[in-house]
Short mmCIF file of C-alpha atoms in Angstrom, two decimals:
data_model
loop_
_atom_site.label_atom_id
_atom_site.label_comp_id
_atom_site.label_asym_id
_atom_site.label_seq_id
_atom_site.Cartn_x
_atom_site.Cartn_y
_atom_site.Cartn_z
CA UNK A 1 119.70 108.81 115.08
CA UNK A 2 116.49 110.64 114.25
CA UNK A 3 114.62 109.01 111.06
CA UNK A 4 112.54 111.95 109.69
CA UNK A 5 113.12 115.42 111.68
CA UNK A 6 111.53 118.74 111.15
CA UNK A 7 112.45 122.42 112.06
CA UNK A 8 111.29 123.74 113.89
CA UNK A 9 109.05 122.47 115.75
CA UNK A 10 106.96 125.33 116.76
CA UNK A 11 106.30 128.52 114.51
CA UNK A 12 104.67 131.26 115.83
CA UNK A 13 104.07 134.25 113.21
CA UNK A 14 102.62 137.12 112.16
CA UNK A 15 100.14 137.30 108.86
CA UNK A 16 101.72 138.27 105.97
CA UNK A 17 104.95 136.70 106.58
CA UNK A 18 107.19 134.07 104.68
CA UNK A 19 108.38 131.21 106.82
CA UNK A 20 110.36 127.79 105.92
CA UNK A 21 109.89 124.37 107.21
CA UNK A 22 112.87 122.08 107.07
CA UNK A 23 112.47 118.27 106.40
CA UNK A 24 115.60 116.07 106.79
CA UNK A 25 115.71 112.06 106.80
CA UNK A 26 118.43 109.81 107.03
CA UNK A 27 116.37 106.64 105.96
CA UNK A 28 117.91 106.58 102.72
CA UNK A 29 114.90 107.00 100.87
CA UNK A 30 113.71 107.70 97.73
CA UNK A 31 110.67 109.83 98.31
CA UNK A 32 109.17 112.42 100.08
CA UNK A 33 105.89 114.15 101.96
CA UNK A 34 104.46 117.02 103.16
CA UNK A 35 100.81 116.91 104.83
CA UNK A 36 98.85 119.29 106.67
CA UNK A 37 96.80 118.34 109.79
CA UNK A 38 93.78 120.92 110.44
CA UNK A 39 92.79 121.38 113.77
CA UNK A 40 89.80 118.78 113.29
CA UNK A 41 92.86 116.36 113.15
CA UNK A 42 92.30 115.62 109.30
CA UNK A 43 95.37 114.92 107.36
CA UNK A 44 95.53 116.02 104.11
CA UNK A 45 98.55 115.41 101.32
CA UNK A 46 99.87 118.29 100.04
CA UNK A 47 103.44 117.62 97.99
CA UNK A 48 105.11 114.83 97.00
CA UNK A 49 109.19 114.42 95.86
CA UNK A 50 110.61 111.19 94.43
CA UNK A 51 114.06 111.57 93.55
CA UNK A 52 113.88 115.14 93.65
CA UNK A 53 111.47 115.34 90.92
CA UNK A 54 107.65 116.35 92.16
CA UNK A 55 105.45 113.46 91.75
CA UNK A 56 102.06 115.15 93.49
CA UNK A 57 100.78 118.49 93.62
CA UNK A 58 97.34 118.67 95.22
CA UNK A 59 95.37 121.64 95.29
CA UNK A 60 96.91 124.16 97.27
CA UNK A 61 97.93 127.90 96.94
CA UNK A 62 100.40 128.89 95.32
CA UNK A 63 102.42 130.47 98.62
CA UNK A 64 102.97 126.98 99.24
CA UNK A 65 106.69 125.86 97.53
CA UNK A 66 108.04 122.82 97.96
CA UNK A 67 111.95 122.38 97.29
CA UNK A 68 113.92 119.35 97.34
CA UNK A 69 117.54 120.08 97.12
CA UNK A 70 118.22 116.27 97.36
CA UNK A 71 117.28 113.43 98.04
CA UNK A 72 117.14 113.56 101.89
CA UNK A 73 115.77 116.84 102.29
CA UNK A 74 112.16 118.08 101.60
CA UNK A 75 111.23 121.63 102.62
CA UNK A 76 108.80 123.88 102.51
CA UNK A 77 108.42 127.91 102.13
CA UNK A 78 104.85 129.55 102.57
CA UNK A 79 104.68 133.26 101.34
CA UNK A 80 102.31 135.55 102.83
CA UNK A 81 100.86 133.89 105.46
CA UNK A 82 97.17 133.92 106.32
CA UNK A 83 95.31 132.54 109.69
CA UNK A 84 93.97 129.51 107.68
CA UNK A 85 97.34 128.12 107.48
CA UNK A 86 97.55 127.46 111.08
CA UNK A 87 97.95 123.70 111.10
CA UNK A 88 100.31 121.38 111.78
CA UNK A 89 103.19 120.22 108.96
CA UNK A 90 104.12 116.86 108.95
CA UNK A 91 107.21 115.52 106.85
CA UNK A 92 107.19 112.25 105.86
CA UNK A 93 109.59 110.16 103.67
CA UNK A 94 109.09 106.20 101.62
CA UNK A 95 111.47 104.25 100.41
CA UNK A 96 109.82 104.30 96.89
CA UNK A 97 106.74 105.99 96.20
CA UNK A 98 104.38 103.22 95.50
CA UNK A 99 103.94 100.30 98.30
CA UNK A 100 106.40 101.70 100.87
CA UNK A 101 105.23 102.57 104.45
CA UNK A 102 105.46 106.52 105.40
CA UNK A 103 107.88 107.21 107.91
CA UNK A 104 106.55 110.65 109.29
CA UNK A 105 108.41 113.56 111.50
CA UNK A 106 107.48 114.82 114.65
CA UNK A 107 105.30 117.68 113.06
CA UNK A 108 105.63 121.55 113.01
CA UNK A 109 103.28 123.44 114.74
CA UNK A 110 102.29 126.78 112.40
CA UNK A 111 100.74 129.32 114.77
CA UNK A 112 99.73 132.59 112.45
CA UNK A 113 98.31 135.47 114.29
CA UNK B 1 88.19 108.79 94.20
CA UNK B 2 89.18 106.86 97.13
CA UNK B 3 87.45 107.71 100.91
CA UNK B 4 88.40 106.32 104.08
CA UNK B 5 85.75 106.53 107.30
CA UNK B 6 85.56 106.11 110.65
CA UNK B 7 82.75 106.32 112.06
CA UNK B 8 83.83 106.19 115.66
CA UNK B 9 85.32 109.70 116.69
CA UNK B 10 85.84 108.65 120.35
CA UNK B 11 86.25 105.33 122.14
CA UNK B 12 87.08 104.26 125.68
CA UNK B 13 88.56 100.63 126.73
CA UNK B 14 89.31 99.82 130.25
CA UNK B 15 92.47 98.93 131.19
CA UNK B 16 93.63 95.40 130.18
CA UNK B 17 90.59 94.81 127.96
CA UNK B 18 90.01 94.69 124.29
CA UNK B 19 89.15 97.51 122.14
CA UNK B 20 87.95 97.55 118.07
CA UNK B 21 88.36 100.60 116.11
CA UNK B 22 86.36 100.62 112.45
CA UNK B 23 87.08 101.84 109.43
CA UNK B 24 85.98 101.28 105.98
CA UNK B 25 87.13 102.44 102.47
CA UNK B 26 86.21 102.62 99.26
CA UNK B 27 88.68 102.26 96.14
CA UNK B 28 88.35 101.61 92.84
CA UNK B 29 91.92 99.70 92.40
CA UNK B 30 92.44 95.98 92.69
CA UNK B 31 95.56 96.54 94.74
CA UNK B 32 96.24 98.74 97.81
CA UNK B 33 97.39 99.08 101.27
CA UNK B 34 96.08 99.44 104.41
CA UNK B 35 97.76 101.07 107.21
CA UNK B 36 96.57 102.05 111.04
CA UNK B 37 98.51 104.83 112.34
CA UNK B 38 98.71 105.99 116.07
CA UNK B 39 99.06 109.57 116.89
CA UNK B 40 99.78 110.34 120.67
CA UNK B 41 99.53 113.81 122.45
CA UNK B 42 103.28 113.74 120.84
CA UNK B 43 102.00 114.79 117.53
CA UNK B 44 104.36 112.12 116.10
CA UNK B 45 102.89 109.45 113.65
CA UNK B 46 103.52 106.25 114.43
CA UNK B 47 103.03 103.03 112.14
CA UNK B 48 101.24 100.30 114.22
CA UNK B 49 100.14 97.79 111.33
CA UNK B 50 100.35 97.24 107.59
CA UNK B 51 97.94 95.11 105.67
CA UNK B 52 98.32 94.44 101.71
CA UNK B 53 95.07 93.52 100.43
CA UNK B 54 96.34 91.06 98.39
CA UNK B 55 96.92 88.29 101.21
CA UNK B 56 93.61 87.21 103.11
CA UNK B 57 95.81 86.67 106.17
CA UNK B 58 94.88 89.09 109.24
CA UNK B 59 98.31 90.97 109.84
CA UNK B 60 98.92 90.89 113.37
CA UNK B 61 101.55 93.18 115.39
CA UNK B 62 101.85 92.13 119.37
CA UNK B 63 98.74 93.48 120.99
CA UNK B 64 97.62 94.66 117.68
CA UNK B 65 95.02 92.67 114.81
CA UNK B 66 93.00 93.50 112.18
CA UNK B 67 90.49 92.35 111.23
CA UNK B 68 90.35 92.49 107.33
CA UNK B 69 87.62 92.04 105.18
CA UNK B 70 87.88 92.88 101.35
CA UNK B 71 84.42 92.34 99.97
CA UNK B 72 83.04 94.37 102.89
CA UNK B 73 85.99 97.22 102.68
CA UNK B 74 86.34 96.96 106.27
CA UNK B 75 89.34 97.13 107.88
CA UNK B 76 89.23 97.15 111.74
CA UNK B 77 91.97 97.11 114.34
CA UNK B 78 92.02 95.27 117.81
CA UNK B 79 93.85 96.31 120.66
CA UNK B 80 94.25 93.74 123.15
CA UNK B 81 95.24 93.78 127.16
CA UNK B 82 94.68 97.71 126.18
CA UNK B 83 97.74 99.70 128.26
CA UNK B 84 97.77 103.43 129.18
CA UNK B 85 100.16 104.46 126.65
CA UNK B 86 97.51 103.14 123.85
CA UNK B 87 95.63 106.60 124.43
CA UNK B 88 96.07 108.09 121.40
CA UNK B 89 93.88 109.67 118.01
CA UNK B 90 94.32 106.69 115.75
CA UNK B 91 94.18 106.88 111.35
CA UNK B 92 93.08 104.50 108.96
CA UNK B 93 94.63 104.89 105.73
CA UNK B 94 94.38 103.63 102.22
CA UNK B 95 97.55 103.96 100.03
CA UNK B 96 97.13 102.35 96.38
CA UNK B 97 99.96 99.88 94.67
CA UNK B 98 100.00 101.81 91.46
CA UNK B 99 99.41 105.12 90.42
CA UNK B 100 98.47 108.27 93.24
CA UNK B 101 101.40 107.53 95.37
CA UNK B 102 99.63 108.84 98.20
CA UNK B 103 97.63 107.76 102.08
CA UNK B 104 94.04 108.60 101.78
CA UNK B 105 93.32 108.98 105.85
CA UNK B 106 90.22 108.40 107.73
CA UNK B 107 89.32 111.68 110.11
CA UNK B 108 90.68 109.42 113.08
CA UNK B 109 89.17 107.95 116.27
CA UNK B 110 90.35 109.13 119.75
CA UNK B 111 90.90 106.60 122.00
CA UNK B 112 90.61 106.38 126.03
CA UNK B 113 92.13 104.60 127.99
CA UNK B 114 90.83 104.38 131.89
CA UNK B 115 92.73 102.98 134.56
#
């Protein structure tokens, strides 16, 4: 009866690699997240789905794709990894996008070596 | 452009006594949310209070206040009878009513607790 889940939870990869991270919830909700946590702990906004349909799009490169194939799942693909994408990923879903409290997942850890 | 800071990056509370972690903002909109999230060694993010800035009531969760004030753009929370399993990095956030959709988060304050 997990609200927002991620998978995996731990990635561990080489440079240059593609890599997905899956985002499921079962909240019912309208709208989606993806963040990035740096290893100073900052979060940091990086997509946002509402009823499929992407509502932000902050400034990050372009290996970073966001797909929502519906409304309950978010994920993300990164093409050619590089070191500074080590982070952690954290999913996160609303019931609408303005107003609602975040629900997050349990993070991904993104090791690239 | 909307900024969120807190200034403490570490705090300790003895067991069973009170703690206050700070955190102002600055917006530009007339409407927003507040939020203080708790982030254990878990990783996982977990809501522990909701303020709209709209009502000039403190919310209040349990152990958890705030104290709330909108001219100043402060927006500190108190943890009372403070228990182990409060040890955590805790976020501030700002989320508007209308418009970004999105949290603005402070860089978080680490919090001790000491048996």
């Amino acid at each position: 009866d997990t609200a927002v889940s991620q998978t995996p939870k731990y990635l561990v990869t080489q440079m240059g690699n593609d890599k997905s991270i899956k985002c499921e919830q079962n909240l019912g909700h309208d709208t989606m997240y993806w963040y990035k946590q740096d290893s100073k702990k900052f979060l940091k906004i990086m997509f946002s789905y509402n009823n499929k349909e992407l509502i932000i799009n902050e400034t990050v490169p372009n290996r970073f794709s966001p797909k929502s194939p519906d409304k309950a799942h978010l994920n993300l693909h990164i093409n050619s990894l590089e070191l500074g994408d080590s982070a952690v990923y954290f999913c996160a879903s609303s019931h609408r996008a303005a107003k609602e409290t975040q629900y997050f997942g349990p993070g991904t850890r993104l090791l690239v070596l | 452009a909307q900024t969120v800071t807190q200034s403490q990056p570490e705090m300790s509370v003895q067991e069973a006594e009170t703690v206050t972690l700070s955190c102002t903002y600055d917006t530009s909109e007339s409407d927003y949310y507040l939020f203080w999230y708790k982030q254990p060694p878990s990783r996982q993010m977990i809501l522990v209070i909701r303020q709209e800035a709209y009502k000039q009531q403190n919310a209040t969760e349990n152990r958890f206040s705030v104290n709330f004030q909108k001219a100043a753009k402060s927006f500190s929370l108190k943890i009372s009878d403070s228990q182990l399993g409060d040890a955590a990095m805790y976020f501030c956030a700002t989320f508007p009513a209308s418009g970004t959709y999105k949290y603005i988060f402070g860089t978080g304050t680490r919090l001790k607790v000491l048996a």
